[in-house]
Short mmCIF file of C-alpha atoms in Angstrom, two decimals:
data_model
loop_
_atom_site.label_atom_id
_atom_site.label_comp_id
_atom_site.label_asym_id
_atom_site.label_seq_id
_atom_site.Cartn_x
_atom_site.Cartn_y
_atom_site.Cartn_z
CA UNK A 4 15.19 115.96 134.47
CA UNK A 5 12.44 115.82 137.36
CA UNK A 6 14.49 116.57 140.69
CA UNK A 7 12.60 113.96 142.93
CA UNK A 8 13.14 111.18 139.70
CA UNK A 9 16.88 112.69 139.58
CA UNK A 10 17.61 112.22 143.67
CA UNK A 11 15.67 109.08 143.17
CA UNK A 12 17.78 107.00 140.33
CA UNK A 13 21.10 108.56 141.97
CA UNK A 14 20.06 106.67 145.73
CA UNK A 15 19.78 103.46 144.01
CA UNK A 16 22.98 103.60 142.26
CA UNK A 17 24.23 104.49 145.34
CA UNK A 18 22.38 101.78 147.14
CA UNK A 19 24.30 99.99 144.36
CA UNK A 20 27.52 100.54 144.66
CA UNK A 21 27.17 99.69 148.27
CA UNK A 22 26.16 96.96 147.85
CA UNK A 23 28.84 96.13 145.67
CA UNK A 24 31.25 97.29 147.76
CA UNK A 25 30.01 94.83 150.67
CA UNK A 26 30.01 91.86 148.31
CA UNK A 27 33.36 92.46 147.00
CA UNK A 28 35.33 92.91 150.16
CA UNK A 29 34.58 88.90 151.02
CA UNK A 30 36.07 88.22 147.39
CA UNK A 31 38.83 90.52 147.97
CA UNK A 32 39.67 88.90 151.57
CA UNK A 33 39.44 85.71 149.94
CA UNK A 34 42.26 86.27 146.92
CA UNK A 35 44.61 88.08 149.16
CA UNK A 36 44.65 86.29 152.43
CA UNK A 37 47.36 87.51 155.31
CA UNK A 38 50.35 85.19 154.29
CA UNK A 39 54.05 85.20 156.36
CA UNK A 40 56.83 83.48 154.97
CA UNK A 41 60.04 82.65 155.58
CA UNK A 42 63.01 83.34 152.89
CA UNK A 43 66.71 82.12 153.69
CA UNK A 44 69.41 83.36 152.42
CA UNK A 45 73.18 81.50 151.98
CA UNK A 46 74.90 84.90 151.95
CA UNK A 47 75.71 87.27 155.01
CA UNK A 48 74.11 90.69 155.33
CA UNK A 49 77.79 92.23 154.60
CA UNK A 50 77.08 91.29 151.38
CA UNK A 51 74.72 93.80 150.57
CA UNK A 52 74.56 93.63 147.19
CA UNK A 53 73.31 89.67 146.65
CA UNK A 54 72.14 89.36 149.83
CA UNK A 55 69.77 92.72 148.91
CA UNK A 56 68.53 90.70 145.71
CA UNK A 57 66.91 88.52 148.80
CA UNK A 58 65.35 92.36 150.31
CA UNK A 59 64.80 93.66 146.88
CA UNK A 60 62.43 90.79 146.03
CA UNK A 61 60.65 91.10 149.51
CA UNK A 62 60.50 94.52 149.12
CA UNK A 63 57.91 94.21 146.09
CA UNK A 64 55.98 91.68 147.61
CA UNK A 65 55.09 93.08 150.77
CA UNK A 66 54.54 96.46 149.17
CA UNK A 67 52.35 95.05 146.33
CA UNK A 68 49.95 93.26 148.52
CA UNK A 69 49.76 96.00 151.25
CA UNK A 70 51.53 94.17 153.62
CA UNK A 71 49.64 91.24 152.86
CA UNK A 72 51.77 88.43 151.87
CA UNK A 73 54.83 89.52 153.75
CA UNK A 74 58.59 87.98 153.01
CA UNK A 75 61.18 88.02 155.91
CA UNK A 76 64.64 87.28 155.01
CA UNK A 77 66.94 85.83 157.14
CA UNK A 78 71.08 86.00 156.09
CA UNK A 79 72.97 82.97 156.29
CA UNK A 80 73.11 81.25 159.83
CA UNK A 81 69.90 82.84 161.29
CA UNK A 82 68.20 79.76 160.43
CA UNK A 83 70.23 77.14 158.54
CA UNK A 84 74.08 77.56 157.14
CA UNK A 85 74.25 79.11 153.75
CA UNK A 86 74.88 75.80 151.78
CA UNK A 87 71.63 74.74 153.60
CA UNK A 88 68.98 76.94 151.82
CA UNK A 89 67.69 75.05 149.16
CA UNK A 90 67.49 71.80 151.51
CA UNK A 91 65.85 73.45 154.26
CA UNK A 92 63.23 75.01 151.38
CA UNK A 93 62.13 71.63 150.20
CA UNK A 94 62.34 70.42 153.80
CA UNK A 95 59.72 72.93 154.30
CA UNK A 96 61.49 74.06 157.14
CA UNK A 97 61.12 77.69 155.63
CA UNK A 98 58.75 78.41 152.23
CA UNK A 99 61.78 80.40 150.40
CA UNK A 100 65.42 80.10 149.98
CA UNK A 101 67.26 82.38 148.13
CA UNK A 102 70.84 80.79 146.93
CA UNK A 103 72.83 79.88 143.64
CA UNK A 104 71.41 76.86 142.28
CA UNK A 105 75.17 75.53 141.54
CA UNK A 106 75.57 74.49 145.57
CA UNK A 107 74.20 71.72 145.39
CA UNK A 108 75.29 69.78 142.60
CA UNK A 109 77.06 67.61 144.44
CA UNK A 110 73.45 65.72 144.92
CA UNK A 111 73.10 65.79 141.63
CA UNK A 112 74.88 68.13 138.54
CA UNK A 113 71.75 69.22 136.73
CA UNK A 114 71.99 72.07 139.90
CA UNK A 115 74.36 73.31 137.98
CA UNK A 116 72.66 74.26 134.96
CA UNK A 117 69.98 76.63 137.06
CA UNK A 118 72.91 78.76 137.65
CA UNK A 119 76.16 78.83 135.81
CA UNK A 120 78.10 75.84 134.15
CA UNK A 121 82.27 76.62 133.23
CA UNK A 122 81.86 78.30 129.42
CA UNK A 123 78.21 78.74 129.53
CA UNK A 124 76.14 81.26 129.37
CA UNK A 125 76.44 85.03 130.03
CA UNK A 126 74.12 87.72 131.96
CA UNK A 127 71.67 88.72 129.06
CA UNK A 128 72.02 84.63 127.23
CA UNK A 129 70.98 83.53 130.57
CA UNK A 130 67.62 85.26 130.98
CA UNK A 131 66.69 84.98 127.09
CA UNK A 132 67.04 81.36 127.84
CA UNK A 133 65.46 81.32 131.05
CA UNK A 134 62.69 83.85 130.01
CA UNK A 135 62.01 82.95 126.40
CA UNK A 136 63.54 79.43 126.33
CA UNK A 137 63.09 76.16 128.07
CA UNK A 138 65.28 77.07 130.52
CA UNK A 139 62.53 77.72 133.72
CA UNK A 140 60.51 75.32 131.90
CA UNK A 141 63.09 72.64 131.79
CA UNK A 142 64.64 73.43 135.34
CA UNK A 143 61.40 73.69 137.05
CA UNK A 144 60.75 70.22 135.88
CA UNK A 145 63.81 69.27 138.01
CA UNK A 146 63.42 71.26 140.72
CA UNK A 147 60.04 69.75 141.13
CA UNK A 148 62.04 66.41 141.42
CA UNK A 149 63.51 68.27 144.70
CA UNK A 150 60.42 69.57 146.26
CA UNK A 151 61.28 72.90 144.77
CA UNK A 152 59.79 75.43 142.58
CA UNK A 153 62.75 78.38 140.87
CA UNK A 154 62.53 81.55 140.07
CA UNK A 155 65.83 83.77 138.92
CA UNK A 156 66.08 86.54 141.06
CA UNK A 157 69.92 87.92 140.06
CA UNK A 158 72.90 87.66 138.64
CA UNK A 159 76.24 89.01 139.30
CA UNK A 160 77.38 89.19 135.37
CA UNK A 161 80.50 87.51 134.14
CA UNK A 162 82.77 87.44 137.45
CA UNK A 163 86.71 87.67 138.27
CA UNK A 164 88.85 84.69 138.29
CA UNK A 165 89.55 85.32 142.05
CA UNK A 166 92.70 85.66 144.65
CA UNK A 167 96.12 83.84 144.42
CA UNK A 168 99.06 84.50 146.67
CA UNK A 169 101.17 83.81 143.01
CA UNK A 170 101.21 83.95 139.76
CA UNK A 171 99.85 81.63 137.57
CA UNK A 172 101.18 81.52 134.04
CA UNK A 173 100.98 78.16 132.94
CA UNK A 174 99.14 74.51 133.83
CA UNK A 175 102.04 73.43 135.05
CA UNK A 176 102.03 76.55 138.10
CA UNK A 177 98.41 75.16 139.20
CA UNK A 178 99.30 71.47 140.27
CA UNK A 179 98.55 71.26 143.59
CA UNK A 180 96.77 74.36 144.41
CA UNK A 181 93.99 74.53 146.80
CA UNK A 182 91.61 76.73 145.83
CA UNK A 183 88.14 77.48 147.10
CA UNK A 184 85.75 77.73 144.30
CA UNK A 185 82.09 76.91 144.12
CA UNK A 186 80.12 74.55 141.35
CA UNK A 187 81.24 72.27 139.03
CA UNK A 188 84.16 74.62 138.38
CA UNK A 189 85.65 72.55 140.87
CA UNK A 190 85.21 69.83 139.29
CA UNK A 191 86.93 71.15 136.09
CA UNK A 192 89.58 73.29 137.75
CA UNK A 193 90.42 69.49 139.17
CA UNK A 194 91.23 68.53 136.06
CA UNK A 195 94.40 70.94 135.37
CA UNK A 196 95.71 69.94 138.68
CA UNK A 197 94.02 72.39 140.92
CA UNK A 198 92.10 71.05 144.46
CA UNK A 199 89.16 72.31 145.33
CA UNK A 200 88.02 73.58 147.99
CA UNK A 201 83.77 74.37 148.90
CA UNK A 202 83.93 77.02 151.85
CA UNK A 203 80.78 79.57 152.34
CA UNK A 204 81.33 83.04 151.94
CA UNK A 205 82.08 83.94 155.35
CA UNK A 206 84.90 81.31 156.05
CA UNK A 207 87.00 82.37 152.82
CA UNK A 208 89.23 85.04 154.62
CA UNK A 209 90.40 83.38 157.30
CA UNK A 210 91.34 80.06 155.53
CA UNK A 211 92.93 82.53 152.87
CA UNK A 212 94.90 84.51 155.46
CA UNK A 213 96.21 80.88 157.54
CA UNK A 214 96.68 78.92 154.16
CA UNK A 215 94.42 76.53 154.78
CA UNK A 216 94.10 77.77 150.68
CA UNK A 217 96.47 78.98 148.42
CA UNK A 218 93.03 80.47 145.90
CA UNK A 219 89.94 81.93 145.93
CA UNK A 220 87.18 83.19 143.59
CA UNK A 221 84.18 85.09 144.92
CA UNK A 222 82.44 87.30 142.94
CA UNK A 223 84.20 90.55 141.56
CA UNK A 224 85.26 93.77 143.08
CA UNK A 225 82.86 94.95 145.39
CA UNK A 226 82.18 91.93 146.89
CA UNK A 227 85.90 90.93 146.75
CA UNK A 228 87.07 93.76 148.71
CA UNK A 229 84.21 93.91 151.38
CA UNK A 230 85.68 90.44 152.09
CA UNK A 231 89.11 91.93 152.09
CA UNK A 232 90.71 89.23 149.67
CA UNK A 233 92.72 91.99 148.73
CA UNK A 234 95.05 92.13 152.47
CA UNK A 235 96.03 88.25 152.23
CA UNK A 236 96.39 87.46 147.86
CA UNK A 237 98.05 89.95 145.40
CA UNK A 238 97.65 88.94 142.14
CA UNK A 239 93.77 89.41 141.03
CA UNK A 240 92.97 86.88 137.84
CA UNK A 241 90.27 86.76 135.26
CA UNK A 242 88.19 86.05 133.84
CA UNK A 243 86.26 83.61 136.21
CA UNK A 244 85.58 81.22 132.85
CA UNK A 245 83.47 79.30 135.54
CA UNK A 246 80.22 81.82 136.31
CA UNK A 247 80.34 83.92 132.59
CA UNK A 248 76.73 84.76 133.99
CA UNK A 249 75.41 83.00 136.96
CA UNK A 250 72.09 83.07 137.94
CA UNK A 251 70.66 83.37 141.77
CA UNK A 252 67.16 81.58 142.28
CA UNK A 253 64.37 82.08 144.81
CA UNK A 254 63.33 78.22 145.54
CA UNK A 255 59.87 78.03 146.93
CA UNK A 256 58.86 74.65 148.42
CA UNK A 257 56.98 73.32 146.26
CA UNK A 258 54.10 72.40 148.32
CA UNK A 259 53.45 75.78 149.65
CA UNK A 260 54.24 77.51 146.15
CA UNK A 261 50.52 75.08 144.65
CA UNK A 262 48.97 76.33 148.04
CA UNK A 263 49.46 80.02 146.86
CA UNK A 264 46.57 82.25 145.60
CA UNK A 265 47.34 83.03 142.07
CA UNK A 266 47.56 86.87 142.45
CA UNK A 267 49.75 85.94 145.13
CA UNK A 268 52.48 83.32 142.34
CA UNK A 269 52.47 86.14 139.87
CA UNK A 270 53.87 89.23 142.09
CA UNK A 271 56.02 86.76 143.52
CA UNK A 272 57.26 85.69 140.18
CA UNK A 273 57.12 89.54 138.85
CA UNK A 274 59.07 90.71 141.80
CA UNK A 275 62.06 87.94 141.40
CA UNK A 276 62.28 89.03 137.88
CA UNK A 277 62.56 93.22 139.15
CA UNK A 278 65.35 91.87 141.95
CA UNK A 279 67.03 90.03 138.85
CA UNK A 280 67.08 93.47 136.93
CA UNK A 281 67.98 95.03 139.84
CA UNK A 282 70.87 93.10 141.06
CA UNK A 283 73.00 93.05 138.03
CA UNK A 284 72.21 97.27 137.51
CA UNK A 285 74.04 97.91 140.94
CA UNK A 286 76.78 95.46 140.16
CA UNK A 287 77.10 97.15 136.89
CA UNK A 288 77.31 100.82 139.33
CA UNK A 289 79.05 99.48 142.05
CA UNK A 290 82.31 97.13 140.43
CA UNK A 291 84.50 99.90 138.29
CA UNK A 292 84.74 102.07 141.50
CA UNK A 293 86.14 99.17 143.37
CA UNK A 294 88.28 98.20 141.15
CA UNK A 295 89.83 101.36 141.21
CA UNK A 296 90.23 100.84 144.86
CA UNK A 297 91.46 97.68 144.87
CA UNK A 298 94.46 98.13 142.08
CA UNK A 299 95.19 101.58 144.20
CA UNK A 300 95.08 99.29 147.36
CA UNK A 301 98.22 97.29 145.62
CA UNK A 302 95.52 94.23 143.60
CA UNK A 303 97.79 93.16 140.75
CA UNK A 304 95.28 92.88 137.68
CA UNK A 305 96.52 89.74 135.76
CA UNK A 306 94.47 87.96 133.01
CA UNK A 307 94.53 83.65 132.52
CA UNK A 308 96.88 82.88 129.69
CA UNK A 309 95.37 81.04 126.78
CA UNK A 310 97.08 78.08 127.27
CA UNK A 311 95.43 77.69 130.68
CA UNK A 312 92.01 79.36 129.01
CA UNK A 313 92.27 76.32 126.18
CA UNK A 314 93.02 73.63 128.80
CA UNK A 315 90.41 74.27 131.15
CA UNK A 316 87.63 74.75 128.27
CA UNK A 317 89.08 70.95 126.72
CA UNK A 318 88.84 69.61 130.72
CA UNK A 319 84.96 70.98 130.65
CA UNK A 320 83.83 69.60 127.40
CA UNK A 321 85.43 66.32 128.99
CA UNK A 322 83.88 66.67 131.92
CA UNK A 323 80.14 67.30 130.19
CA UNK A 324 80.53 64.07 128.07
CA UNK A 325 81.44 62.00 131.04
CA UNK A 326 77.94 63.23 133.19
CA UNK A 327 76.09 63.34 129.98
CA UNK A 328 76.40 59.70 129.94
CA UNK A 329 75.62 59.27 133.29
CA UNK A 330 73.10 61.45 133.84
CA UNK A 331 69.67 61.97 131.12
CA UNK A 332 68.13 64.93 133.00
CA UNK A 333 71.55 66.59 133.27
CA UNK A 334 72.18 66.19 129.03
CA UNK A 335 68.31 66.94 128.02
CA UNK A 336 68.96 70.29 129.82
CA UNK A 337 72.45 70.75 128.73
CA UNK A 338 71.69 69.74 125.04
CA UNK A 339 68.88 72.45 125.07
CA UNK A 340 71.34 75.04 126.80
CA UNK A 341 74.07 74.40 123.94
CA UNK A 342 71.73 74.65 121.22
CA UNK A 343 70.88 78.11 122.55
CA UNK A 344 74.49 79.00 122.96
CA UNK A 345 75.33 78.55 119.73
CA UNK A 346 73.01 80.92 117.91
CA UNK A 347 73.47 82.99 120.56
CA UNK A 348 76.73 83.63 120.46
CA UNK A 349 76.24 84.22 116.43
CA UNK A 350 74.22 87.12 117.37
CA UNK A 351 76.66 88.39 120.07
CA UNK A 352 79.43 88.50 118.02
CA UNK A 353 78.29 91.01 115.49
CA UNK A 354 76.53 94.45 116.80
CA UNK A 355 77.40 94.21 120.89
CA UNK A 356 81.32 92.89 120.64
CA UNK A 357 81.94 95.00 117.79
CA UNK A 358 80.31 98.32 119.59
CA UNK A 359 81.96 97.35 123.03
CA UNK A 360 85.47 96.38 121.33
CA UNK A 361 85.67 99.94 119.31
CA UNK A 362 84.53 101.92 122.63
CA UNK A 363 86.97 99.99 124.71
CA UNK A 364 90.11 101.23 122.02
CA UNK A 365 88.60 104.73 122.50
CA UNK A 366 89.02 104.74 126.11
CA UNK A 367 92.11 103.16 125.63
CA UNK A 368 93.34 106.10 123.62
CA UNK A 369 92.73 108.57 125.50
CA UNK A 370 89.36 109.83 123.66
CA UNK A 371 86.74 108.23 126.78
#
């Protein structure tokens, strides 16, 4: 090739590619705009472990925009009290709350299904139903009811049945015990007797250690004995029948959430799904080391008995007839759920229980 021609052609690509470079950076600009917002959280920062779900998820966000659409999270109290996230979200008081969906079914049950009903679904049943079923479908419809748009980001996994300063064998030992426990669980555990009690995280201790309570569920046990449950209850029950797999949501205002550039919806969205992963992995790390500490620390591991098992599944199917015919949005979702349940649960009984079961007798042998 002619030099001169050769210089010649390669200055006007390069002329170009400028040129292309100038017109794009306007485009650029335009699609990922400096955004701030606001995410609050109903947990403290002592609880690292759900309230890093919150982090994890801004984490990815702020990273995968270069800074550009940055998340600040803000523990319960910094802005509103914990059981005020999802109100002050679709307030628009702040764009983002992170919280369990199941706090605020007192305004209206169908909460309850975005995170964990009593005998529902576990950890991995949860997300195919979220993920590949109606669930976000489904909920999202609600939620938009509420000024809210969800997005699962966590899950603690099927969790303990909590603290009691006695044992409980039978129905009969659980009339008149208060016990604080979150969700419609309360509304069940009413059923057999128990009173409920709806305290945020950081008040459970002290009412524990006065007895203001007599009971108290949480999570499991690294989050149990950060809280120190352990000093003020002995006997350490499961499992919690109540959360077999509850799920933690980011709720956007909805408002803001159409306002969003596109690019801008789907890291969002793809970094609550990595915090969801994420969340359940160091649960799954973190819980069999505490609960070595714990049962060294004196925790008496004690399991429900079936009799109180059988009457607190027979006091939620009551309980789901009774708001089934009260409620259409709460059954349309429910009826969907249950469908899933069952074929799930075919599946999971063959392959998973059967590996986990025969592993379990190994270690309980001697040979793990």
């Amino acid at each position: 090739m002619d030099r001169r021609s050769f210089i010649k052609k390669a200055g006007v690509a390069g002329a170009g590619a400028a040129a292309a470079t100038t017109l794009a950076a306007p485009a650029i600009a335009q699609s990922m705009p400096k955004v701030t917002w606001r995410c609050t959280s109903s947990f403290p920062k002592a609880l690292d472990t759900i309230y890093g779900a919150a982090e994890t998820m801004a984490k990815f966000v702020n990273e995968a925009t270069d800074g550009n659409f940055q998340v600040q999270v803000f523990a319960a109290g910094e802005i509103v009290p914990g059981l005020q996230a999802a109100d002050a979200a679709s307030a628009g008081t702040v764009e983002l709350a992170h919280t369990a969906s199941y706090y605020y079914w007192g305004k209206d049950p169908t909460y309850a299904l975005g995170t964990a009903i009593p005998f529902g679904l576990n950890y991995r049943q949860q997300n195919a139903w979220f993920y590949y079923g109606d669930g976000n479908t489904l909920m999202n419809e609600f939620y938009a009811t509420q000024g809210l748009y969800g997005m699962p980001c966590g899950n603690t996994g099927a969790q303990m049945g909590g603290w009691f300063r006695k044992e409980i064998n039978t129905v009969a030992d659980m009339q008149g015990l208060k016990m604080r426990i979150g969700g419609m669980g309360g509304k069940i555990i009413e059923k057999v007797g128990v009173v409920p009690q709806q305290i945020a995280g950081g008040d459970i201790y002290p009412a524990l250690e006065k007895g203001t309570i007599d009971a108290t569920e949480w999570v499991g046990p690294y989050d149990d004995e950060k809280l120190g449950f352990n000093k003020v209850a002995q006997y350490y029950y499961y499992p919690g029948w109540w959360e077999g797999g509850p799920v933690l949501h980011t709720l956007a205002n909805l408002e803001k959430w159409n306002e969003l550039p596109k690019a801008y919806k789907a890291i969002l969205e793809t970094a609550c799904r990595a915090a969801n992963a994420d969340m359940m992995a160091n649960y799954d790390y973190k819980n069999p080391a505490a609960l070595k500490r714990l049962v060294q620390g004196g925790a008496q591991l004690r399991p429900f008995s079936q009799e109180i098992l059988e009457a607190c599944y027979n006091a939620a199917l009551e309980t789901y007839e009774e708001i089934n015919a009260q409620n259409a949005t709460f059954k349309k979702i429910y009826d969907n759920q249950l469908a899933f349940k069952k074929d799930a649960y075919l599946w999971a009984q063959l392959t998973e229980y059967n590996f986990d079961t025969f592993m379990m007798i190994q270690q309980r042998a001697g040979k793990l």
